[in-house]
């Protein structure tokens, strides 16, 4: 019996076609590294204080400011109040304890030492409006959430290529529109739709690559093509932001190069695996034959034999019936979905919480951001080696447990040892980044082709929904600097234990139908979650009848697969 991997094995694993596709798909990922994280600089808050009345503006030297603005302590440093001012200048008859203050009724003055302008200084997002800065980033993550829901369904129904380039077009065009925003509300609404395009591009590029490449190249593409290029985009962000310190010009500098991606439409093909799942065998063969020609393979005959009733061909009659309900319809896929969602949510909160907090730690924000990006690069290279040679389940669990444990140690570091704190945070973030890279290929290998993009979309949807709160998780550090690290460390350890519920996929064949999904193979203390009642004779008869009607030549028993402990017993 023939399947897709066997039918296309003659292409080889690393010919010119695979190398070109690897490069082109990787390039499309680079902007994803700075789309959301650019808000670290776009929405940063410069030093500021109340703007003084016009009658006093011309006479306010440093000495006069002390008589016009109250002083407050922030992080052990005495600075001029950011939200209050004295109603009247100091006189001999008043002292600082008796003088009356008022809000900044004339607006604010912002320091230009670090930024020429940000959206905070553009629309005065300070004091009572300081919640709006993090909200802009949360709107991007909210767009990621909605985009994950929509793009998975659209991609599985209309194709990977349409969604890939549609996402690129959306985030590029709307980013240019942001520069013309007349209000914070307009800017934030555009952030939402940019987030939709951002996640659509990212997830679909991963799925398209996973379906184009063989197993060994698929792993390399996940770690280096997806994650490493994401980190490269993240590293580009502080370099550009350092030289471009006006928020509108920064957006232009970041997104103008994306116009070069549109000609790639004529070079990146549709997924042959997806075309087969839709019954479009001739189109799939045309793409594979073109790939064979690029690899120097001649005299290619019939590739996908109709008489063999391939697994993917048998899904043609059901292609319009698969939706998100299939992620929880059967027992094993349901357990995989629930546990994967939990792991993705926790990993995303921890990763983005740490990423957003590192630029605000002690030291120069541009340097800290660049160090964080370089740390991610190293982590993704390590994840690549782990994906090649180590089991998925053990790798993911061990990295989450390591990262979480290191983050908990931050609580015991003296506040004066800033460098040690930064080192521990980077090590903990590396462990979580490694697991974040592995769960992409891990999840893709767990789900069958029919619902793979929906499964990844659901997991990405949940994780992006969780990241909406990550800016405010960082905000907790203003009350207790250790609290965010303790929360992220504890959650990461919990996610590490959840990994032991999932089946191992290392060295296993890609499942194509829902019936081919691997059974969960739990370890103590999760073994009770794996048990299910045996199917009735009516359910077995109904299943066999449906399979016969659909032309599926692969008949799978519904009998529950027990845990490893039960089998060995």
Coordinates of C-alpha atoms in Angstrom, one line a residue:
X1 CA 0.0 0.0 0.0
X2 CA 1.3 3.4 -1.0
X3 CA 1.5 6.6 1.0
X4 CA 2.8 10.1 0.2
X5 CA 6.3 9.7 1.7
X6 CA 6.8 6.4 -0.2
X7 CA 5.4 7.8 -3.4
X8 CA 7.8 10.9 -3.3
X9 CA 10.9 9.1 -1.9
X10 CA 12.5 9.3 -5.4
X11 CA 12.9 13.0 -5.0
X12 CA 15.6 12.6 -2.4
X13 CA 15.8 14.6 0.8
X14 CA 18.1 17.6 0.0
X15 CA 18.1 18.4 -3.7
X16 CA 17.9 21.8 -5.3
X17 CA 14.1 21.9 -4.9
X18 CA 14.2 21.3 -1.2
X19 CA 17.0 23.8 -0.7
X20 CA 15.2 26.5 -2.6
X21 CA 11.9 25.9 -0.7
X22 CA 13.8 25.9 2.6
X23 CA 15.3 29.3 1.9
X24 CA 12.2 30.9 0.5
X25 CA 9.9 29.8 3.3
X26 CA 12.5 30.7 5.9
X27 CA 12.7 34.3 4.5
X28 CA 9.0 34.8 4.9
X29 CA 9.3 34.1 8.7
X30 CA 11.8 36.9 9.4
X31 CA 9.2 39.6 9.9
X32 CA 7.3 37.5 12.4
X33 CA 10.3 38.0 14.7
X34 CA 9.6 41.7 15.1
X35 CA 5.9 42.3 14.2
X36 CA 4.7 42.0 17.8
X37 CA 7.9 42.6 19.6
X38 CA 8.5 45.9 17.9
X39 CA 6.0 47.3 20.4
X40 CA 8.9 47.0 23.0
X41 CA 10.3 50.2 21.3
X42 CA 7.2 51.6 19.6
X43 CA 5.2 51.7 22.9
X44 CA 8.1 52.4 25.3
X45 CA 7.5 55.2 27.8
X46 CA 10.2 58.0 27.7
X47 CA 11.1 59.9 30.8
X48 CA 8.4 62.6 31.2
X49 CA 6.9 65.2 33.6
X50 CA 4.1 67.7 33.5
X51 CA 4.2 70.5 31.0
X52 CA 4.3 73.7 32.8
X53 CA 2.0 76.8 32.2
X54 CA 3.1 78.8 29.2
X55 CA 4.0 81.8 31.4
X56 CA 6.7 79.6 33.1
X57 CA 8.0 77.5 30.2
X58 CA 10.6 80.1 29.2
X59 CA 12.1 80.3 32.7
X60 CA 12.3 76.6 33.8
X61 CA 15.9 75.6 34.2
X62 CA 16.8 72.6 36.4
X63 CA 16.8 74.7 39.5
X64 CA 13.3 76.1 38.7
X65 CA 11.9 72.6 37.9
X66 CA 12.4 71.6 41.5
X67 CA 10.2 74.5 42.6
X68 CA 7.5 73.6 40.1
X69 CA 7.4 69.8 40.3
X70 CA 7.1 67.5 43.3
X71 CA 9.7 64.7 43.6
X72 CA 8.9 61.0 44.1
X73 CA 11.0 57.8 44.5
X74 CA 10.9 55.2 41.7
X75 CA 13.0 52.1 42.0
X76 CA 15.2 53.7 44.6
X77 CA 15.8 56.8 42.5
X78 CA 14.4 60.3 43.1
X79 CA 12.8 61.8 40.0
X80 CA 10.3 64.5 39.2
X81 CA 6.7 63.4 39.4
X82 CA 5.3 62.1 36.2
X83 CA 1.7 62.8 36.9
X84 CA 1.4 65.7 39.3
X85 CA 2.7 69.3 39.5
X86 CA 2.4 72.2 41.9
X87 CA -0.4 74.7 41.3
X88 CA 1.9 77.6 42.2
X89 CA 5.7 78.0 42.3
X90 CA 7.5 77.7 45.6
X91 CA 7.5 80.7 47.9
X92 CA 8.9 81.5 51.3
X93 CA 5.5 81.0 52.8
X94 CA 5.0 77.4 51.6
X95 CA 6.9 74.2 51.9
X96 CA 6.7 71.0 49.9
X97 CA 4.4 69.3 52.5
X98 CA 1.7 72.0 52.4
X99 CA 1.7 73.0 48.7
X100 CA -1.3 71.9 46.7
X101 CA -0.7 69.7 43.6
X102 CA -2.8 69.1 40.5
X103 CA -2.8 66.7 37.5
X104 CA -0.9 67.6 34.3
X105 CA -3.6 69.7 32.9
X106 CA -1.4 71.1 30.2
X107 CA -0.1 67.8 29.1
X108 CA 3.4 66.4 29.4
X109 CA 7.0 67.0 28.2
X110 CA 9.0 63.9 27.1
X111 CA 12.7 63.3 27.1
X112 CA 14.2 62.8 23.7
X113 CA 17.4 61.3 25.1
X114 CA 16.4 57.8 23.9
X115 CA 13.5 58.3 21.5
X116 CA 12.5 61.1 19.3
X117 CA 8.9 59.8 19.6
X118 CA 6.9 56.8 20.5
X119 CA 3.1 56.1 20.4
X120 CA 3.2 57.0 24.2
X121 CA 4.5 60.5 23.5
X122 CA 2.3 60.8 20.4
X123 CA -0.9 60.3 22.3
X124 CA 0.1 60.9 25.9
X125 CA -0.4 57.3 27.0
X126 CA 0.8 58.0 30.6
X127 CA -0.6 58.3 34.1
X128 CA -4.3 57.5 33.9
X129 CA -3.8 56.2 30.3
X130 CA -0.7 54.1 30.9
X131 CA -2.8 50.9 30.4
X132 CA -3.1 51.8 26.7
X133 CA 0.5 51.0 25.9
X134 CA 0.4 47.3 26.9
X135 CA -3.1 47.2 25.4
X136 CA -1.7 47.9 21.9
X137 CA 0.6 44.8 22.2
X138 CA -2.3 42.8 23.6
X139 CA -4.3 43.8 20.5
X140 CA -1.7 42.2 18.3
X141 CA -1.9 39.0 20.4
X142 CA -5.7 39.1 20.2
X143 CA -5.3 39.3 16.5
X144 CA -3.0 36.3 16.7
X145 CA -5.8 34.5 18.5
X146 CA -8.4 35.2 16.0
X147 CA -6.0 34.6 13.1
X148 CA -5.1 31.2 14.4
X149 CA -8.8 30.3 14.4
X150 CA -9.5 31.6 10.9
X151 CA -6.3 30.7 9.1
X152 CA -6.3 27.1 10.1
X153 CA -9.8 26.5 8.7
X154 CA -9.2 28.6 5.6
X155 CA -5.8 26.9 5.0
X156 CA -7.2 23.4 5.3
X157 CA -10.1 24.3 2.9
X158 CA -8.5 26.7 0.3
X159 CA -4.8 25.8 0.5
X160 CA -1.6 26.8 2.3
X161 CA -0.3 29.1 -0.4
X162 CA -3.3 31.5 -0.4
X163 CA -3.2 31.9 3.4
X164 CA 0.6 32.3 3.5
X165 CA 0.7 35.2 1.0
X166 CA -2.6 36.7 2.3
X167 CA -1.1 37.0 5.7
X168 CA 2.0 38.7 4.4
X169 CA -0.1 41.1 2.4
X170 CA -2.3 41.9 5.4
X171 CA 0.5 42.7 7.8
X172 CA 2.5 44.7 5.2
X173 CA -0.4 46.9 4.0
X174 CA -1.9 47.6 7.4
X175 CA 1.5 48.4 8.9
X176 CA 1.8 51.2 6.3
X177 CA -1.7 52.4 7.3
X178 CA -0.5 52.6 10.9
X179 CA 1.8 55.4 10.1
X180 CA -1.2 57.5 9.1
X181 CA -3.1 56.7 12.4
X182 CA -4.8 59.8 13.7
X183 CA -5.6 58.3 17.2
X184 CA -4.5 55.5 19.5
X185 CA -7.8 53.8 18.9
X186 CA -7.1 53.6 15.1
X187 CA -3.6 52.4 15.8
X188 CA -4.7 49.6 18.1
X189 CA -7.5 48.4 15.7
X190 CA -4.8 48.1 13.0
X191 CA -2.6 46.2 15.5
X192 CA -5.4 43.6 15.8
X193 CA -5.6 42.9 12.0
X194 CA -1.8 43.0 11.7
X195 CA -1.8 40.2 14.3
X196 CA -4.2 38.2 12.2
X197 CA -1.9 38.4 9.2
X198 CA 1.2 37.7 11.4
X199 CA 0.0 34.4 12.8
X200 CA -1.6 33.3 9.5
X201 CA 1.8 33.7 7.7
X202 CA 3.8 32.0 10.5
X203 CA 1.7 28.9 11.1
X204 CA 0.9 28.3 7.4
X205 CA 4.6 28.6 6.4
X206 CA 5.4 26.0 9.0
X207 CA 2.7 23.6 7.8
X208 CA 3.6 24.1 4.1
X209 CA 7.3 23.3 4.9
X210 CA 6.3 20.3 7.0
X211 CA 4.3 18.9 4.2
X212 CA 6.9 19.6 1.4
X213 CA 9.9 18.2 3.2
X214 CA 10.9 14.7 4.2
X215 CA 11.1 13.7 7.9
X216 CA 14.8 14.6 8.5
X217 CA 14.5 17.9 6.6
X218 CA 11.3 18.7 8.3
X219 CA 13.0 18.7 11.7
X220 CA 15.8 21.0 10.4
X221 CA 13.2 23.3 8.9
X222 CA 11.3 23.6 12.2
X223 CA 14.4 24.5 14.2
X224 CA 16.4 26.5 11.7
X225 CA 14.0 27.5 9.0
X226 CA 11.2 28.6 11.4
X227 CA 12.6 29.3 14.9
X228 CA 16.1 30.5 14.0
X229 CA 14.8 32.9 11.3
X230 CA 12.2 34.1 13.8
X231 CA 15.1 34.9 16.2
X232 CA 17.0 36.6 13.4
X233 CA 14.1 38.9 12.9
X234 CA 14.0 39.5 16.6
X235 CA 17.7 40.4 16.5
X236 CA 17.2 42.8 13.6
X237 CA 14.7 44.7 15.7
X238 CA 17.0 46.4 18.2
X239 CA 19.6 47.0 15.5
X240 CA 17.1 49.0 13.4
X241 CA 15.4 50.6 16.4
X242 CA 18.8 51.9 17.6
X243 CA 19.2 53.9 14.5
X244 CA 15.6 54.8 13.8
X245 CA 14.1 56.3 16.9
X246 CA 10.9 57.9 15.5
X247 CA 8.0 55.5 15.7
X248 CA 6.6 56.1 12.2
X249 CA 9.9 55.8 10.5
X250 CA 10.6 52.6 12.5
X251 CA 7.5 51.0 11.2
X252 CA 8.5 52.0 7.7
X253 CA 12.0 50.6 8.1
X254 CA 10.7 47.3 9.5
X255 CA 7.9 46.6 7.0
X256 CA 9.1 48.1 3.7
X257 CA 11.3 45.1 2.9
X258 CA 8.2 42.8 3.0
X259 CA 7.3 44.1 -0.4
X260 CA 10.0 41.9 -1.8
X261 CA 8.2 38.8 -0.6
X262 CA 5.3 39.1 -3.1
X263 CA 7.2 37.8 -6.2
X264 CA 7.8 34.6 -4.2
X265 CA 4.2 33.6 -5.2
X266 CA 5.6 32.3 -8.5
X267 CA 8.3 30.2 -6.8
X268 CA 6.6 28.7 -3.8
X269 CA 4.1 25.9 -4.8
X270 CA 1.0 24.6 -3.1
X271 CA 1.4 21.6 -0.8
X272 CA 1.0 18.4 -2.9
X273 CA 0.0 16.5 0.3
X274 CA -2.9 19.0 0.8
X275 CA -3.9 18.7 -2.9
X276 CA -4.1 15.0 -2.5
X277 CA -6.3 15.3 0.5
X278 CA -8.6 17.3 -1.7
X279 CA -8.6 14.7 -4.5
X280 CA -6.6 17.0 -6.9
X281 CA -4.2 14.3 -7.9
X282 CA -3.2 15.8 -11.2
X283 CA -2.1 19.1 -9.7
X284 CA -0.2 17.3 -7.0
X285 CA 1.6 15.2 -9.6
X286 CA 2.5 18.3 -11.6
X287 CA 4.2 19.9 -8.6
X288 CA 6.1 16.8 -7.7
X289 CA 7.2 16.3 -11.3
X290 CA 8.4 19.9 -11.4
X291 CA 10.4 19.3 -8.2
X292 CA 11.9 16.1 -9.8
X293 CA 13.0 18.2 -12.8
X294 CA 14.7 20.7 -10.6
X295 CA 16.5 17.8 -8.8
X296 CA 17.7 16.4 -12.1
X297 CA 15.4 13.4 -12.1
X298 CA 14.0 12.4 -15.6
X299 CA 11.5 10.0 -16.9
X300 CA 9.1 10.3 -14.0
X301 CA 6.0 8.1 -14.6
X302 CA 2.8 7.9 -12.7
X303 CA 3.5 9.0 -9.1
X304 CA 0.2 8.6 -7.3
X305 CA -1.4 5.4 -8.5
X306 CA -5.2 5.7 -8.5
X307 CA -5.6 1.9 -8.2
X308 CA -3.7 1.9 -4.9
X309 CA -6.4 3.9 -3.0
X310 CA -3.9 6.0 -1.2
X311 CA -4.6 7.2 2.3
X312 CA -5.0 10.8 1.2
X313 CA -7.2 10.0 -1.8
X314 CA -9.7 8.2 0.4
X315 CA -10.4 11.5 2.2
X316 CA -11.7 13.2 -0.9
X317 CA -15.3 12.5 -0.1
X318 CA -14.9 13.8 3.5
X319 CA -12.9 16.9 2.8
X320 CA -15.8 19.2 3.4
X321 CA -16.8 17.5 6.6
X322 CA -13.7 18.0 8.7
X323 CA -13.7 20.9 11.2
X324 CA -12.5 21.7 14.7
X325 CA -14.9 19.2 16.2
X326 CA -12.6 16.4 14.8
X327 CA -9.9 17.6 17.3
X328 CA -12.0 16.2 20.2
X329 CA -14.3 13.7 18.5
X330 CA -12.1 10.6 19.0
X331 CA -10.5 9.6 22.3
X332 CA -6.8 9.7 21.5
X333 CA -7.0 12.9 19.4
X334 CA -9.0 14.5 22.2
X335 CA -6.4 13.7 24.8
X336 CA -3.7 15.0 22.5
X337 CA -5.6 18.2 21.9
X338 CA -6.3 19.0 25.5
X339 CA -2.7 18.3 26.7
X340 CA -1.2 20.1 23.7
X341 CA -3.3 23.2 24.4
X342 CA -2.2 23.3 28.0
X343 CA 1.5 23.0 27.1
X344 CA 1.3 25.6 24.3
X345 CA -0.5 28.1 26.6
X346 CA 2.0 27.8 29.4
X347 CA 5.0 27.9 27.1
X348 CA 3.7 30.9 25.2
X349 CA 3.0 32.9 28.4
X350 CA 6.4 32.1 29.8
X351 CA 8.3 32.8 26.6
X352 CA 6.7 36.1 25.7
X353 CA 6.6 37.2 29.4
X354 CA 10.4 36.7 29.6
X355 CA 10.9 38.3 26.1
X356 CA 9.0 41.4 27.0
X357 CA 10.7 41.7 30.4
X358 CA 14.3 41.4 29.3
X359 CA 14.3 44.7 27.5
X360 CA 13.1 46.4 30.7
X361 CA 15.7 44.8 32.9
X362 CA 18.8 46.5 34.3
X363 CA 20.9 48.0 31.5
X364 CA 20.5 49.3 28.0
X365 CA 17.2 48.1 26.4
X366 CA 18.8 47.8 23.0
X367 CA 21.6 45.6 24.3
X368 CA 19.3 43.5 26.5
X369 CA 16.9 42.9 23.6
X370 CA 19.8 41.9 21.3
X371 CA 21.2 39.5 24.0
X372 CA 17.7 38.0 24.4
X373 CA 17.6 37.4 20.6
X374 CA 21.1 35.8 20.5
X375 CA 20.1 33.6 23.4
X376 CA 17.1 32.4 21.3
X377 CA 19.4 31.7 18.4
X378 CA 21.6 29.4 20.5
X379 CA 18.5 27.8 22.0
X380 CA 17.0 27.0 18.6
X381 CA 20.3 25.5 17.4
X382 CA 20.2 23.2 20.5
X383 CA 16.6 22.4 19.8
X384 CA 17.6 21.3 16.2
X385 CA 20.1 18.8 17.6
X386 CA 17.6 17.5 20.1
X387 CA 14.9 17.1 17.4
X388 CA 17.4 15.1 15.3
X389 CA 18.6 12.8 18.0
X390 CA 16.3 12.9 21.1
X391 CA 12.7 11.8 21.8
X392 CA 10.2 14.6 21.5
X393 CA 8.4 14.0 24.7
X394 CA 11.5 13.8 26.9
X395 CA 13.2 16.8 25.2
X396 CA 10.1 19.0 25.7
X397 CA 9.6 18.0 29.3
X398 CA 13.2 18.3 30.4
X399 CA 13.6 21.7 28.9
X400 CA 10.5 23.0 30.5
X401 CA 11.5 21.6 33.9
X402 CA 15.0 23.0 33.5
X403 CA 13.7 26.5 32.5
X404 CA 11.1 26.6 35.2
X405 CA 13.5 25.6 37.9
X406 CA 16.1 28.2 36.9
X407 CA 13.4 30.9 37.0
X408 CA 12.5 30.0 40.5
X409 CA 16.1 30.5 41.6
X410 CA 15.8 34.2 40.6
X411 CA 13.8 34.7 43.8
X412 CA 16.9 34.0 45.9
X413 CA 19.4 36.3 44.0
X414 CA 20.2 39.6 45.9
X415 CA 18.8 42.7 44.1
X416 CA 22.3 44.1 43.8
X417 CA 23.5 41.3 41.6
X418 CA 21.8 42.5 38.4
X419 CA 24.2 40.6 36.0
X420 CA 23.5 37.3 37.8
X421 CA 19.8 37.8 37.6
X422 CA 20.1 38.6 33.8
X423 CA 22.1 35.4 33.3
X424 CA 19.6 33.2 35.2
X425 CA 16.7 34.7 33.2
X426 CA 18.5 34.1 29.9
X427 CA 19.2 30.4 30.9
X428 CA 15.6 29.9 32.0
X429 CA 14.3 31.6 28.8
X430 CA 16.6 29.3 26.7
X431 CA 15.0 26.2 28.2
X432 CA 11.5 27.5 27.4
X433 CA 12.6 28.7 23.9
X434 CA 13.9 25.2 23.2
X435 CA 10.6 23.6 24.2
X436 CA 8.7 26.2 22.2
X437 CA 10.6 25.2 19.1
X438 CA 10.1 21.4 19.7
X439 CA 6.4 21.6 20.3
X440 CA 5.8 22.8 16.8
X441 CA 7.2 19.7 15.2
X442 CA 5.9 17.6 18.1
X443 CA 2.3 18.8 17.5
X444 CA 2.6 18.5 13.7
X445 CA 3.7 14.9 14.1
X446 CA 0.8 14.1 16.5
X447 CA -2.0 15.3 14.3
X448 CA -3.2 13.6 11.1
X449 CA -3.0 15.5 7.7
X450 CA -6.7 16.0 7.6
X451 CA -6.7 18.2 10.7
X452 CA -3.0 19.0 11.1
X453 CA -3.4 22.7 10.3
X454 CA -6.5 23.0 12.3
X455 CA -4.7 21.3 15.2
X456 CA -1.8 23.6 15.0
X457 CA -4.1 26.5 14.5
X458 CA -6.1 25.6 17.7
X459 CA -2.9 25.3 19.7
X460 CA -1.5 28.5 18.3
X461 CA -4.9 30.1 19.0
X462 CA -4.9 29.1 22.6
X463 CA -1.3 30.2 23.1
X464 CA -1.9 33.5 21.4
X465 CA -4.9 34.0 23.6
X466 CA -2.8 33.4 26.6
X467 CA -0.1 35.9 25.4
X468 CA -2.7 38.7 25.6
X469 CA -2.1 38.8 29.3
X470 CA 1.7 38.5 29.0
X471 CA 2.3 42.4 28.9
X472 CA 0.3 42.7 32.1
X473 CA 2.2 39.7 33.7
X474 CA 5.4 41.8 33.1
X475 CA 3.5 44.7 34.6
X476 CA 3.3 42.8 37.9
X477 CA 7.0 43.4 38.2
X478 CA 6.3 47.0 39.2
X479 CA 4.8 45.7 42.5
X480 CA 7.1 42.7 43.0
X481 CA 10.0 42.1 40.7
X482 CA 10.2 38.4 41.6
X483 CA 6.6 37.6 41.1
X484 CA 6.6 37.3 37.3
X485 CA 9.5 34.9 37.4
X486 CA 8.0 32.8 40.1
X487 CA 4.7 32.5 38.2
X488 CA 6.4 31.7 34.9
X489 CA 8.8 29.2 36.6
X490 CA 6.0 27.4 38.3
X491 CA 3.8 27.2 35.2
X492 CA 6.8 25.9 33.2
X493 CA 7.4 23.1 35.6
X494 CA 3.7 22.1 35.5
X495 CA 3.8 22.0 31.7
X496 CA 6.9 19.8 31.8
X497 CA 4.9 17.1 33.7
X498 CA 2.0 17.4 31.3
X499 CA 4.4 16.3 28.4
X500 CA 4.5 12.8 29.8
X501 CA 0.9 12.2 28.8
X502 CA 1.5 12.6 25.1
X503 CA 2.7 9.8 22.8
X504 CA 6.2 9.7 21.4
X505 CA 6.5 10.6 17.7
X506 CA 10.2 10.4 17.2
X507 CA 10.9 8.0 14.3
X508 CA 7.2 7.4 13.6
X509 CA 5.4 7.8 10.3
X510 CA 3.3 11.0 9.7
X511 CA -0.4 10.0 10.3
X512 CA -2.7 11.0 7.5
X513 CA -6.2 9.9 8.6
X514 CA -7.7 10.4 12.1
X515 CA -7.7 6.7 12.6
X516 CA -3.9 6.7 12.2
X517 CA -3.4 9.1 15.1
X518 CA -1.1 7.6 17.7
X519 CA -2.6 6.3 20.9
X520 CA -1.6 8.1 24.1
X521 CA 1.0 6.2 26.0
X522 CA 0.9 7.5 29.5
X523 CA 3.2 7.1 32.5
X524 CA 2.3 7.1 36.1
X525 CA 0.6 9.1 37.6
X526 CA -1.4 9.8 34.4
X527 CA -2.3 6.2 33.5
X528 CA -5.9 6.5 34.6
X529 CA -6.5 9.2 32.0
X530 CA -5.7 6.7 29.2
X531 CA -8.4 4.2 30.0
X532 CA -11.6 4.2 28.0
X533 CA -14.4 1.7 27.7
X534 CA -14.1 -1.0 24.9
X535 CA -16.4 -0.2 21.9
X536 CA -19.7 -2.0 21.5
X537 CA -20.4 -4.4 18.6
X538 CA -22.7 -1.7 17.2
X539 CA -19.9 0.9 17.2
X540 CA -17.5 -1.5 15.5
X541 CA -20.1 -2.4 12.8
X542 CA -20.9 1.3 12.2
X543 CA -17.3 2.3 11.9
X544 CA -16.6 -0.5 9.4
X545 CA -19.6 0.5 7.4
X546 CA -18.5 4.2 7.2
X547 CA -15.0 3.1 6.2
X548 CA -16.4 0.9 3.5
X549 CA -18.6 3.7 2.2
X550 CA -15.7 6.2 2.1
X551 CA -13.4 3.8 0.2
X552 CA -10.9 3.7 3.0
X553 CA -8.7 0.7 2.6
X554 CA -7.2 1.1 6.1
X555 CA -9.5 -0.5 8.6
X556 CA -8.6 0.3 12.2
X557 CA -10.0 -1.3 15.3
X558 CA -11.6 0.9 17.8
X559 CA -10.3 -1.1 20.6
X560 CA -8.6 1.1 23.2
X561 CA -4.9 1.0 23.3
X562 CA -3.9 0.7 27.0
X563 CA -1.0 2.3 28.7
X564 CA 2.5 0.8 28.5
X565 CA 2.2 -0.4 32.1
X566 CA -1.0 -2.4 31.2
X567 CA 0.5 -3.9 28.0
X568 CA 3.7 -5.1 29.8
X569 CA 1.6 -6.5 32.6

